[in-house]
């Protein structure tokens, strides 16, 4: 057929990038674990304070803290599971569990924001009196706890999607505390109770914006979408320009195991007479150098005949 498939070049490069995620796991595990303990402990105090004061802003923030506690606990669990070694059933390991955790956390943010907006609509329709003094005291304590949790989270890897999802939960809590403080101050100064549900809606909208970003990113990875900058045309053009003897690149599929672990498979046609092993290694070296891909499967073809889809998959 004039087409040569060098199946020996189906090798995988198990270099440094392949195990990038577990390298930062210990730091991430510690950060989310401490943040979860802080959040869970204060959540109970905030629920009590919200019920006593009658503040929706506090109750909404406590409800958000409940999802935060669950989200941080899930993030902690995801990192612990991701540290497990791969096995024959899961040859890529357990890293993607953290992406699944980020997706679930993003969805939970949508739910809590919807609940806050629903409760706020009820309060706007039927305004309730609020005890501004207890509300202010609890909100200030909440702010301090959230600032501490945020500082702890900053010690973790900011590029990790699971960490970003968990940080969004903490940031949402922080905003909730700020809104509750502002609402308490306005109620003390003016007696205008309506500010409580109105500021709650503002916090919910900010939470929704972050929820969309995390959910979209994690869903893209779970659906095996191509990472940014790894478009097939871009990769093909680059390899033909920078790897000697490569005449065509096709059947390119790129996706991510996690946001830190891109993977690619491709077929490359090289000129007759060239060493296919050398070409394979040159292509992998270029993919690692230019696109930061440490896990590549490359099939080398020789000759001018077009490769039929059904013959090479």
PDB file of C-alpha atoms in Angstrom:
ATOM      1  CA  UNK A   1       0.000   0.000   0.000  1.00  0.00           C
ATOM      2  CA  UNK A   2       3.007   2.326   0.315  1.00  0.00           C
ATOM      3  CA  UNK A   3       2.057   3.066   3.902  1.00  0.00           C
ATOM      4  CA  UNK A   4       4.167   1.856   6.774  1.00  0.00           C
ATOM      5  CA  UNK A   5       2.820   1.670  10.319  1.00  0.00           C
ATOM      6  CA  UNK A   6       5.591   1.457  12.863  1.00  0.00           C
ATOM      7  CA  UNK A   7       3.691  -0.072  15.768  1.00  0.00           C
ATOM      8  CA  UNK A   8       6.814  -0.070  17.887  1.00  0.00           C
ATOM      9  CA  UNK A   9       6.461   3.690  18.031  1.00  0.00           C
ATOM     10  CA  UNK A  10       3.234   3.426  19.987  1.00  0.00           C
ATOM     11  CA  UNK A  11       5.330   3.976  23.074  1.00  0.00           C
ATOM     12  CA  UNK A  12       4.271   6.313  25.839  1.00  0.00           C
ATOM     13  CA  UNK A  13       6.615   8.840  27.356  1.00  0.00           C
ATOM     14  CA  UNK A  14       6.388   8.414  31.119  1.00  0.00           C
ATOM     15  CA  UNK A  15       8.403  11.533  31.786  1.00  0.00           C
ATOM     16  CA  UNK A  16       8.068  14.270  34.397  1.00  0.00           C
ATOM     17  CA  UNK A  17       4.744  15.677  33.231  1.00  0.00           C
ATOM     18  CA  UNK A  18       3.038  12.307  33.538  1.00  0.00           C
ATOM     19  CA  UNK A  19       3.022  12.458  37.335  1.00  0.00           C
ATOM     20  CA  UNK A  20       2.810  16.217  37.724  1.00  0.00           C
ATOM     21  CA  UNK A  21      -0.409  16.291  39.767  1.00  0.00           C
ATOM     22  CA  UNK A  22       0.610  14.017  42.657  1.00  0.00           C
ATOM     23  CA  UNK A  23       3.758  16.129  43.115  1.00  0.00           C
ATOM     24  CA  UNK A  24       1.673  18.932  44.686  1.00  0.00           C
ATOM     25  CA  UNK A  25      -0.922  16.685  46.334  1.00  0.00           C
ATOM     26  CA  UNK A  26       0.560  16.731  49.858  1.00  0.00           C
ATOM     27  CA  UNK A  27       0.355  20.524  49.986  1.00  0.00           C
ATOM     28  CA  UNK A  28      -3.129  20.528  48.464  1.00  0.00           C
ATOM     29  CA  UNK A  29      -4.387  17.830  50.851  1.00  0.00           C
ATOM     30  CA  UNK A  30      -3.173  19.773  53.889  1.00  0.00           C
ATOM     31  CA  UNK A  31      -4.667  23.066  52.670  1.00  0.00           C
ATOM     32  CA  UNK A  32      -8.151  21.774  51.891  1.00  0.00           C
ATOM     33  CA  UNK A  33      -8.209  19.636  55.039  1.00  0.00           C
ATOM     34  CA  UNK A  34      -7.505  22.604  57.338  1.00  0.00           C
ATOM     35  CA  UNK A  35      -9.934  24.836  55.424  1.00  0.00           C
ATOM     36  CA  UNK A  36     -12.656  22.172  55.736  1.00  0.00           C
ATOM     37  CA  UNK A  37     -12.176  21.939  59.516  1.00  0.00           C
ATOM     38  CA  UNK A  38     -12.339  25.735  59.931  1.00  0.00           C
ATOM     39  CA  UNK A  39     -15.416  26.047  57.717  1.00  0.00           C
ATOM     40  CA  UNK A  40     -17.289  23.176  59.328  1.00  0.00           C
ATOM     41  CA  UNK A  41     -16.660  24.425  62.857  1.00  0.00           C
ATOM     42  CA  UNK A  42     -17.847  27.973  62.173  1.00  0.00           C
ATOM     43  CA  UNK A  43     -20.842  26.874  60.090  1.00  0.00           C
ATOM     44  CA  UNK A  44     -22.577  25.624  63.248  1.00  0.00           C
ATOM     45  CA  UNK A  45     -22.082  28.992  64.981  1.00  0.00           C
ATOM     46  CA  UNK A  46     -23.400  30.825  61.933  1.00  0.00           C
ATOM     47  CA  UNK A  47     -26.559  28.704  61.718  1.00  0.00           C
ATOM     48  CA  UNK A  48     -27.335  29.489  65.364  1.00  0.00           C
ATOM     49  CA  UNK A  49     -26.577  33.181  64.836  1.00  0.00           C
ATOM     50  CA  UNK A  50     -28.748  33.349  61.723  1.00  0.00           C
ATOM     51  CA  UNK A  51     -31.719  31.753  63.475  1.00  0.00           C
ATOM     52  CA  UNK A  52     -31.392  34.009  66.547  1.00  0.00           C
ATOM     53  CA  UNK A  53     -31.027  37.232  64.522  1.00  0.00           C
ATOM     54  CA  UNK A  54     -33.490  36.270  61.774  1.00  0.00           C
ATOM     55  CA  UNK A  55     -30.976  37.324  59.093  1.00  0.00           C
ATOM     56  CA  UNK A  56     -31.287  35.701  55.658  1.00  0.00           C
ATOM     57  CA  UNK A  57     -27.794  36.933  54.809  1.00  0.00           C
ATOM     58  CA  UNK A  58     -26.423  34.929  57.737  1.00  0.00           C
ATOM     59  CA  UNK A  59     -28.584  31.858  57.099  1.00  0.00           C
ATOM     60  CA  UNK A  60     -27.710  31.984  53.393  1.00  0.00           C
ATOM     61  CA  UNK A  61     -24.032  32.260  54.283  1.00  0.00           C
ATOM     62  CA  UNK A  62     -24.379  29.341  56.714  1.00  0.00           C
ATOM     63  CA  UNK A  63     -26.073  27.297  53.996  1.00  0.00           C
ATOM     64  CA  UNK A  64     -23.252  28.197  51.655  1.00  0.00           C
ATOM     65  CA  UNK A  65     -20.748  27.223  54.351  1.00  0.00           C
ATOM     66  CA  UNK A  66     -22.426  23.820  54.573  1.00  0.00           C
ATOM     67  CA  UNK A  67     -21.833  23.252  50.863  1.00  0.00           C
ATOM     68  CA  UNK A  68     -18.325  24.670  51.335  1.00  0.00           C
ATOM     69  CA  UNK A  69     -17.606  22.136  54.043  1.00  0.00           C
ATOM     70  CA  UNK A  70     -18.881  19.348  51.783  1.00  0.00           C
ATOM     71  CA  UNK A  71     -16.930  20.769  48.825  1.00  0.00           C
ATOM     72  CA  UNK A  72     -13.683  21.071  50.759  1.00  0.00           C
ATOM     73  CA  UNK A  73     -14.147  17.594  52.225  1.00  0.00           C
ATOM     74  CA  UNK A  74     -14.758  16.245  48.705  1.00  0.00           C
ATOM     75  CA  UNK A  75     -11.669  18.076  47.428  1.00  0.00           C
ATOM     76  CA  UNK A  76      -9.632  16.570  50.269  1.00  0.00           C
ATOM     77  CA  UNK A  77     -10.959  13.103  49.460  1.00  0.00           C
ATOM     78  CA  UNK A  78     -10.245  13.611  45.744  1.00  0.00           C
ATOM     79  CA  UNK A  79      -6.605  14.469  46.430  1.00  0.00           C
ATOM     80  CA  UNK A  80      -6.225  11.474  48.722  1.00  0.00           C
ATOM     81  CA  UNK A  81      -7.676   9.164  46.067  1.00  0.00           C
ATOM     82  CA  UNK A  82      -5.548  10.772  43.330  1.00  0.00           C
ATOM     83  CA  UNK A  83      -2.410   9.744  45.233  1.00  0.00           C
ATOM     84  CA  UNK A  84      -3.223   6.066  44.738  1.00  0.00           C
ATOM     85  CA  UNK A  85      -1.054   4.285  42.169  1.00  0.00           C
ATOM     86  CA  UNK A  86      -2.522   3.208  38.851  1.00  0.00           C
ATOM     87  CA  UNK A  87      -3.630  -0.379  38.373  1.00  0.00           C
ATOM     88  CA  UNK A  88      -4.611  -2.598  35.433  1.00  0.00           C
ATOM     89  CA  UNK A  89      -8.229  -1.419  35.600  1.00  0.00           C
ATOM     90  CA  UNK A  90      -7.265   2.279  35.803  1.00  0.00           C
ATOM     91  CA  UNK A  91      -4.024   2.601  33.859  1.00  0.00           C
ATOM     92  CA  UNK A  92      -4.156   6.410  34.053  1.00  0.00           C
ATOM     93  CA  UNK A  93      -4.516   6.312  37.842  1.00  0.00           C
ATOM     94  CA  UNK A  94      -7.082   8.226  39.884  1.00  0.00           C
ATOM     95  CA  UNK A  95      -6.141  11.836  39.063  1.00  0.00           C
ATOM     96  CA  UNK A  96      -9.376  12.527  37.226  1.00  0.00           C
ATOM     97  CA  UNK A  97     -11.393  12.002  40.430  1.00  0.00           C
ATOM     98  CA  UNK A  98     -10.292  15.518  41.422  1.00  0.00           C
ATOM     99  CA  UNK A  99     -11.793  16.886  38.174  1.00  0.00           C
ATOM    100  CA  UNK A 100     -15.039  15.058  38.952  1.00  0.00           C
ATOM    101  CA  UNK A 101     -14.963  16.614  42.437  1.00  0.00           C
ATOM    102  CA  UNK A 102     -14.510  20.075  40.902  1.00  0.00           C
ATOM    103  CA  UNK A 103     -17.507  19.447  38.608  1.00  0.00           C
ATOM    104  CA  UNK A 104     -19.715  18.356  41.534  1.00  0.00           C
ATOM    105  CA  UNK A 105     -18.559  21.379  43.542  1.00  0.00           C
ATOM    106  CA  UNK A 106     -19.436  23.686  40.649  1.00  0.00           C
ATOM    107  CA  UNK A 107     -22.931  22.201  40.410  1.00  0.00           C
ATOM    108  CA  UNK A 108     -23.422  22.577  44.175  1.00  0.00           C
ATOM    109  CA  UNK A 109     -22.601  26.293  43.840  1.00  0.00           C
ATOM    110  CA  UNK A 110     -25.457  26.630  41.319  1.00  0.00           C
ATOM    111  CA  UNK A 111     -27.849  24.964  43.747  1.00  0.00           C
ATOM    112  CA  UNK A 112     -26.902  27.105  46.744  1.00  0.00           C
ATOM    113  CA  UNK A 113     -27.104  30.305  44.660  1.00  0.00           C
ATOM    114  CA  UNK A 114     -30.588  29.301  43.456  1.00  0.00           C
ATOM    115  CA  UNK A 115     -31.667  28.638  47.052  1.00  0.00           C
ATOM    116  CA  UNK A 116     -30.369  32.045  48.215  1.00  0.00           C
ATOM    117  CA  UNK A 117     -32.230  33.827  45.388  1.00  0.00           C
ATOM    118  CA  UNK A 118     -35.439  31.911  46.175  1.00  0.00           C
ATOM    119  CA  UNK A 119     -35.241  32.783  49.876  1.00  0.00           C
ATOM    120  CA  UNK A 120     -34.413  36.407  49.060  1.00  0.00           C
ATOM    121  CA  UNK A 121     -37.492  36.657  46.807  1.00  0.00           C
ATOM    122  CA  UNK A 122     -39.635  35.389  49.701  1.00  0.00           C
ATOM    123  CA  UNK A 123     -38.098  37.955  52.068  1.00  0.00           C
ATOM    124  CA  UNK A 124     -38.580  40.795  49.586  1.00  0.00           C
ATOM    125  CA  UNK A 125     -42.255  39.835  49.185  1.00  0.00           C
ATOM    126  CA  UNK A 126     -42.671  39.522  52.970  1.00  0.00           C
ATOM    127  CA  UNK A 127     -39.973  41.580  54.798  1.00  0.00           C
ATOM    128  CA  UNK A 128     -38.851  40.157  58.146  1.00  0.00           C
ATOM    129  CA  UNK A 129     -37.303  42.092  61.065  1.00  0.00           C
ATOM    130  CA  UNK A 130     -33.602  41.434  61.659  1.00  0.00           C
ATOM    131  CA  UNK A 131     -31.587  41.750  64.902  1.00  0.00           C
ATOM    132  CA  UNK A 132     -28.663  43.717  63.549  1.00  0.00           C
ATOM    133  CA  UNK A 133     -26.412  43.401  66.652  1.00  0.00           C
ATOM    134  CA  UNK A 134     -26.070  39.587  66.754  1.00  0.00           C
ATOM    135  CA  UNK A 135     -26.001  39.534  62.961  1.00  0.00           C
ATOM    136  CA  UNK A 136     -23.019  41.918  62.885  1.00  0.00           C
ATOM    137  CA  UNK A 137     -21.091  39.984  65.546  1.00  0.00           C
ATOM    138  CA  UNK A 138     -21.514  36.624  63.786  1.00  0.00           C
ATOM    139  CA  UNK A 139     -20.758  38.150  60.363  1.00  0.00           C
ATOM    140  CA  UNK A 140     -17.476  39.665  61.606  1.00  0.00           C
ATOM    141  CA  UNK A 141     -16.445  36.312  63.092  1.00  0.00           C
ATOM    142  CA  UNK A 142     -17.380  34.670  59.790  1.00  0.00           C
ATOM    143  CA  UNK A 143     -15.222  37.123  57.882  1.00  0.00           C
ATOM    144  CA  UNK A 144     -12.205  36.313  60.067  1.00  0.00           C
ATOM    145  CA  UNK A 145     -12.729  32.554  59.646  1.00  0.00           C
ATOM    146  CA  UNK A 146     -13.090  32.917  55.868  1.00  0.00           C
ATOM    147  CA  UNK A 147      -9.963  35.078  55.638  1.00  0.00           C
ATOM    148  CA  UNK A 148      -8.049  32.395  57.557  1.00  0.00           C
ATOM    149  CA  UNK A 149      -9.418  29.646  55.280  1.00  0.00           C
ATOM    150  CA  UNK A 150      -8.526  31.693  52.182  1.00  0.00           C
ATOM    151  CA  UNK A 151      -4.981  32.238  53.456  1.00  0.00           C
ATOM    152  CA  UNK A 152      -4.631  28.478  54.011  1.00  0.00           C
ATOM    153  CA  UNK A 153      -5.939  27.768  50.494  1.00  0.00           C
ATOM    154  CA  UNK A 154      -3.405  30.175  48.985  1.00  0.00           C
ATOM    155  CA  UNK A 155      -0.643  27.801  50.082  1.00  0.00           C
ATOM    156  CA  UNK A 156      -2.054  25.220  47.659  1.00  0.00           C
ATOM    157  CA  UNK A 157      -1.550  24.959  43.884  1.00  0.00           C
ATOM    158  CA  UNK A 158      -3.633  27.771  42.267  1.00  0.00           C
ATOM    159  CA  UNK A 159      -3.553  26.095  38.836  1.00  0.00           C
ATOM    160  CA  UNK A 160      -5.295  22.956  40.092  1.00  0.00           C
ATOM    161  CA  UNK A 161      -8.963  22.905  39.050  1.00  0.00           C
ATOM    162  CA  UNK A 162     -10.054  21.203  42.262  1.00  0.00           C
ATOM    163  CA  UNK A 163      -8.249  23.864  44.331  1.00  0.00           C
ATOM    164  CA  UNK A 164      -9.824  26.614  42.212  1.00  0.00           C
ATOM    165  CA  UNK A 165     -13.294  25.137  42.819  1.00  0.00           C
ATOM    166  CA  UNK A 166     -12.667  24.903  46.554  1.00  0.00           C
ATOM    167  CA  UNK A 167     -11.280  28.463  46.654  1.00  0.00           C
ATOM    168  CA  UNK A 168     -14.399  29.712  44.882  1.00  0.00           C
ATOM    169  CA  UNK A 169     -16.492  28.233  47.669  1.00  0.00           C
ATOM    170  CA  UNK A 170     -14.344  30.010  50.268  1.00  0.00           C
ATOM    171  CA  UNK A 171     -14.452  33.291  48.275  1.00  0.00           C
ATOM    172  CA  UNK A 172     -18.228  32.998  48.056  1.00  0.00           C
ATOM    173  CA  UNK A 173     -18.330  32.606  51.839  1.00  0.00           C
ATOM    174  CA  UNK A 174     -16.075  35.614  52.247  1.00  0.00           C
ATOM    175  CA  UNK A 175     -18.402  37.718  50.103  1.00  0.00           C
ATOM    176  CA  UNK A 176     -21.355  36.413  52.098  1.00  0.00           C
ATOM    177  CA  UNK A 177     -19.728  37.596  55.326  1.00  0.00           C
ATOM    178  CA  UNK A 178     -18.965  41.023  53.822  1.00  0.00           C
ATOM    179  CA  UNK A 179     -22.575  41.308  52.618  1.00  0.00           C
ATOM    180  CA  UNK A 180     -23.888  40.347  56.056  1.00  0.00           C
ATOM    181  CA  UNK A 181     -21.643  42.961  57.726  1.00  0.00           C
ATOM    182  CA  UNK A 182     -22.809  45.614  55.253  1.00  0.00           C
ATOM    183  CA  UNK A 183     -26.468  44.642  55.723  1.00  0.00           C
ATOM    184  CA  UNK A 184     -26.138  44.731  59.531  1.00  0.00           C
ATOM    185  CA  UNK A 185     -24.524  48.177  59.382  1.00  0.00           C
ATOM    186  CA  UNK A 186     -27.243  49.590  57.109  1.00  0.00           C
ATOM    187  CA  UNK A 187     -30.019  48.082  59.270  1.00  0.00           C
ATOM    188  CA  UNK A 188     -28.457  49.572  62.426  1.00  0.00           C
ATOM    189  CA  UNK A 189     -28.143  52.964  60.741  1.00  0.00           C
ATOM    190  CA  UNK A 190     -31.450  53.157  58.837  1.00  0.00           C
ATOM    191  CA  UNK A 191     -33.714  50.304  59.979  1.00  0.00           C
ATOM    192  CA  UNK A 192     -34.133  49.247  56.312  1.00  0.00           C
ATOM    193  CA  UNK A 193     -34.541  45.464  56.556  1.00  0.00           C
ATOM    194  CA  UNK A 194     -34.842  45.032  52.773  1.00  0.00           C
ATOM    195  CA  UNK A 195     -31.069  45.411  52.384  1.00  0.00           C
ATOM    196  CA  UNK A 196     -30.586  41.922  53.888  1.00  0.00           C
ATOM    197  CA  UNK A 197     -32.210  39.915  51.048  1.00  0.00           C
ATOM    198  CA  UNK A 198     -30.981  42.367  48.376  1.00  0.00           C
ATOM    199  CA  UNK A 199     -27.332  41.907  49.327  1.00  0.00           C
ATOM    200  CA  UNK A 200     -27.932  38.150  49.519  1.00  0.00           C
ATOM    201  CA  UNK A 201     -28.989  38.201  45.842  1.00  0.00           C
ATOM    202  CA  UNK A 202     -25.825  40.131  44.921  1.00  0.00           C
ATOM    203  CA  UNK A 203     -23.677  37.466  46.617  1.00  0.00           C
ATOM    204  CA  UNK A 204     -25.635  34.713  44.834  1.00  0.00           C
ATOM    205  CA  UNK A 205     -24.966  36.315  41.435  1.00  0.00           C
ATOM    206  CA  UNK A 206     -21.226  36.535  42.167  1.00  0.00           C
ATOM    207  CA  UNK A 207     -21.260  32.863  43.240  1.00  0.00           C
ATOM    208  CA  UNK A 208     -23.019  31.925  39.972  1.00  0.00           C
ATOM    209  CA  UNK A 209     -20.300  33.578  37.899  1.00  0.00           C
ATOM    210  CA  UNK A 210     -17.583  31.516  39.571  1.00  0.00           C
ATOM    211  CA  UNK A 211     -19.707  28.359  39.448  1.00  0.00           C
ATOM    212  CA  UNK A 212     -20.095  28.668  35.676  1.00  0.00           C
ATOM    213  CA  UNK A 213     -16.327  29.019  35.141  1.00  0.00           C
ATOM    214  CA  UNK A 214     -15.417  25.946  37.221  1.00  0.00           C
ATOM    215  CA  UNK A 215     -18.271  23.781  35.907  1.00  0.00           C
ATOM    216  CA  UNK A 216     -17.459  24.644  32.286  1.00  0.00           C
ATOM    217  CA  UNK A 217     -13.730  23.912  32.709  1.00  0.00           C
ATOM    218  CA  UNK A 218     -14.244  20.608  34.530  1.00  0.00           C
ATOM    219  CA  UNK A 219     -16.987  19.479  32.117  1.00  0.00           C
ATOM    220  CA  UNK A 220     -14.667  20.226  29.176  1.00  0.00           C
ATOM    221  CA  UNK A 221     -12.026  17.912  30.669  1.00  0.00           C
ATOM    222  CA  UNK A 222     -14.569  15.189  31.525  1.00  0.00           C
ATOM    223  CA  UNK A 223     -15.887  15.332  27.939  1.00  0.00           C
ATOM    224  CA  UNK A 224     -12.278  14.953  26.704  1.00  0.00           C
ATOM    225  CA  UNK A 225     -12.266  18.333  24.996  1.00  0.00           C
ATOM    226  CA  UNK A 226      -9.010  19.616  23.521  1.00  0.00           C
ATOM    227  CA  UNK A 227      -7.003  21.763  25.974  1.00  0.00           C
ATOM    228  CA  UNK A 228      -6.440  25.416  25.063  1.00  0.00           C
ATOM    229  CA  UNK A 229      -3.584  25.760  22.574  1.00  0.00           C
ATOM    230  CA  UNK A 230      -3.749  22.133  21.430  1.00  0.00           C
ATOM    231  CA  UNK A 231      -5.913  22.567  18.348  1.00  0.00           C
ATOM    232  CA  UNK A 232      -5.151  19.900  15.682  1.00  0.00           C
ATOM    233  CA  UNK A 233      -4.333  22.424  12.937  1.00  0.00           C
ATOM    234  CA  UNK A 234      -1.873  24.254  15.197  1.00  0.00           C
ATOM    235  CA  UNK A 235      -0.088  21.025  16.177  1.00  0.00           C
ATOM    236  CA  UNK A 236       0.077  19.717  12.599  1.00  0.00           C
ATOM    237  CA  UNK A 237       1.495  22.981  11.274  1.00  0.00           C
ATOM    238  CA  UNK A 238       4.090  23.184  14.039  1.00  0.00           C
ATOM    239  CA  UNK A 239       5.329  19.590  13.625  1.00  0.00           C
ATOM    240  CA  UNK A 240       5.617  19.917   9.833  1.00  0.00           C
ATOM    241  CA  UNK A 241       7.605  23.136  10.300  1.00  0.00           C
ATOM    242  CA  UNK A 242       9.948  22.013  13.096  1.00  0.00           C
ATOM    243  CA  UNK A 243      10.497  18.254  12.705  1.00  0.00           C
ATOM    244  CA  UNK A 244      12.631  17.332   9.714  1.00  0.00           C
ATOM    245  CA  UNK A 245      11.063  14.874   7.286  1.00  0.00           C
ATOM    246  CA  UNK A 246       7.472  15.156   8.559  1.00  0.00           C
ATOM    247  CA  UNK A 247       5.245  15.676   5.520  1.00  0.00           C
ATOM    248  CA  UNK A 248       1.795  15.261   7.059  1.00  0.00           C
ATOM    249  CA  UNK A 249       0.178  14.982  10.487  1.00  0.00           C
ATOM    250  CA  UNK A 250      -3.379  13.680  10.898  1.00  0.00           C
ATOM    251  CA  UNK A 251      -5.727  11.701  13.168  1.00  0.00           C
ATOM    252  CA  UNK A 252      -4.791  14.126  15.946  1.00  0.00           C
ATOM    253  CA  UNK A 253      -6.700  13.674  19.206  1.00  0.00           C
ATOM    254  CA  UNK A 254      -5.795  15.739  22.268  1.00  0.00           C
ATOM    255  CA  UNK A 255      -7.482  15.774  25.658  1.00  0.00           C
ATOM    256  CA  UNK A 256      -6.608  16.105  29.352  1.00  0.00           C
ATOM    257  CA  UNK A 257      -6.596  13.638  32.209  1.00  0.00           C
ATOM    258  CA  UNK A 258      -6.523  16.683  34.492  1.00  0.00           C
ATOM    259  CA  UNK A 259      -5.807  20.327  33.649  1.00  0.00           C
ATOM    260  CA  UNK A 260      -2.116  19.579  34.348  1.00  0.00           C
ATOM    261  CA  UNK A 261      -1.858  16.347  32.298  1.00  0.00           C
ATOM    262  CA  UNK A 262      -2.502  16.799  28.558  1.00  0.00           C
ATOM    263  CA  UNK A 263      -2.471  13.677  26.375  1.00  0.00           C
ATOM    264  CA  UNK A 264      -2.224  13.351  22.603  1.00  0.00           C
ATOM    265  CA  UNK A 265      -2.371  10.659  19.920  1.00  0.00           C
ATOM    266  CA  UNK A 266      -1.489  11.309  16.266  1.00  0.00           C
ATOM    267  CA  UNK A 267      -0.324   9.801  12.979  1.00  0.00           C
ATOM    268  CA  UNK A 268       2.677  11.372  11.260  1.00  0.00           C
ATOM    269  CA  UNK A 269       3.748  10.682   7.680  1.00  0.00           C
ATOM    270  CA  UNK A 270       7.491  10.968   7.043  1.00  0.00           C
ATOM    271  CA  UNK A 271       9.576  10.949   3.875  1.00  0.00           C
ATOM    272  CA  UNK A 272      10.743   7.601   2.476  1.00  0.00           C
ATOM    273  CA  UNK A 273      14.070   6.368   3.800  1.00  0.00           C
ATOM    274  CA  UNK A 274      13.934   8.209   7.138  1.00  0.00           C
ATOM    275  CA  UNK A 275      14.407   6.367  10.431  1.00  0.00           C
ATOM    276  CA  UNK A 276      10.905   6.000  11.890  1.00  0.00           C
ATOM    277  CA  UNK A 277      12.173   5.608  15.473  1.00  0.00           C
ATOM    278  CA  UNK A 278      14.218   8.804  15.235  1.00  0.00           C
ATOM    279  CA  UNK A 279      11.231  10.644  13.743  1.00  0.00           C
ATOM    280  CA  UNK A 280       8.985   9.387  16.554  1.00  0.00           C
ATOM    281  CA  UNK A 281      11.373  10.604  19.243  1.00  0.00           C
ATOM    282  CA  UNK A 282      11.825  13.958  17.485  1.00  0.00           C
ATOM    283  CA  UNK A 283       8.043  14.456  17.346  1.00  0.00           C
ATOM    284  CA  UNK A 284       7.652  13.606  21.045  1.00  0.00           C
ATOM    285  CA  UNK A 285      10.504  15.948  21.945  1.00  0.00           C
ATOM    286  CA  UNK A 286       8.842  18.774  20.012  1.00  0.00           C
ATOM    287  CA  UNK A 287       5.455  18.088  21.632  1.00  0.00           C
ATOM    288  CA  UNK A 288       7.071  18.228  25.088  1.00  0.00           C
ATOM    289  CA  UNK A 289       9.077  21.381  24.306  1.00  0.00           C
ATOM    290  CA  UNK A 290       6.422  23.426  22.501  1.00  0.00           C
ATOM    291  CA  UNK A 291       3.131  22.152  23.956  1.00  0.00           C
ATOM    292  CA  UNK A 292       4.229  20.756  27.355  1.00  0.00           C
ATOM    293  CA  UNK A 293       2.857  17.306  26.483  1.00  0.00           C
ATOM    294  CA  UNK A 294       4.593  14.499  28.342  1.00  0.00           C
ATOM    295  CA  UNK A 295       2.258  11.678  27.291  1.00  0.00           C
ATOM    296  CA  UNK A 296       2.108  11.127  23.523  1.00  0.00           C
ATOM    297  CA  UNK A 297       1.256   8.151  21.328  1.00  0.00           C
ATOM    298  CA  UNK A 298       2.732   8.571  17.847  1.00  0.00           C
ATOM    299  CA  UNK A 299       2.181   6.316  14.830  1.00  0.00           C
ATOM    300  CA  UNK A 300       4.656   6.744  12.013  1.00  0.00           C
ATOM    301  CA  UNK A 301       3.631   6.230   8.361  1.00  0.00           C
ATOM    302  CA  UNK A 302       5.865   6.264   5.276  1.00  0.00           C
ATOM    303  CA  UNK A 303       4.992   6.697   1.626  1.00  0.00           C
ATOM    304  CA  UNK A 304       2.628   8.941  -0.260  1.00  0.00           C
ATOM    305  CA  UNK A 305      -0.568   6.861  -0.222  1.00  0.00           C
ATOM    306  CA  UNK A 306      -3.401   8.301   1.825  1.00  0.00           C
ATOM    307  CA  UNK A 307      -4.187   6.347   4.956  1.00  0.00           C
ATOM    308  CA  UNK A 308      -7.781   5.158   4.949  1.00  0.00           C
ATOM    309  CA  UNK A 309      -9.645   5.707   8.225  1.00  0.00           C
ATOM    310  CA  UNK A 310     -10.823   2.122   8.381  1.00  0.00           C
ATOM    311  CA  UNK A 311      -7.296   0.730   7.997  1.00  0.00           C
ATOM    312  CA  UNK A 312      -5.582   2.802  10.679  1.00  0.00           C
ATOM    313  CA  UNK A 313      -8.316   3.831  13.107  1.00  0.00           C
TER     314      UNK A 313
END
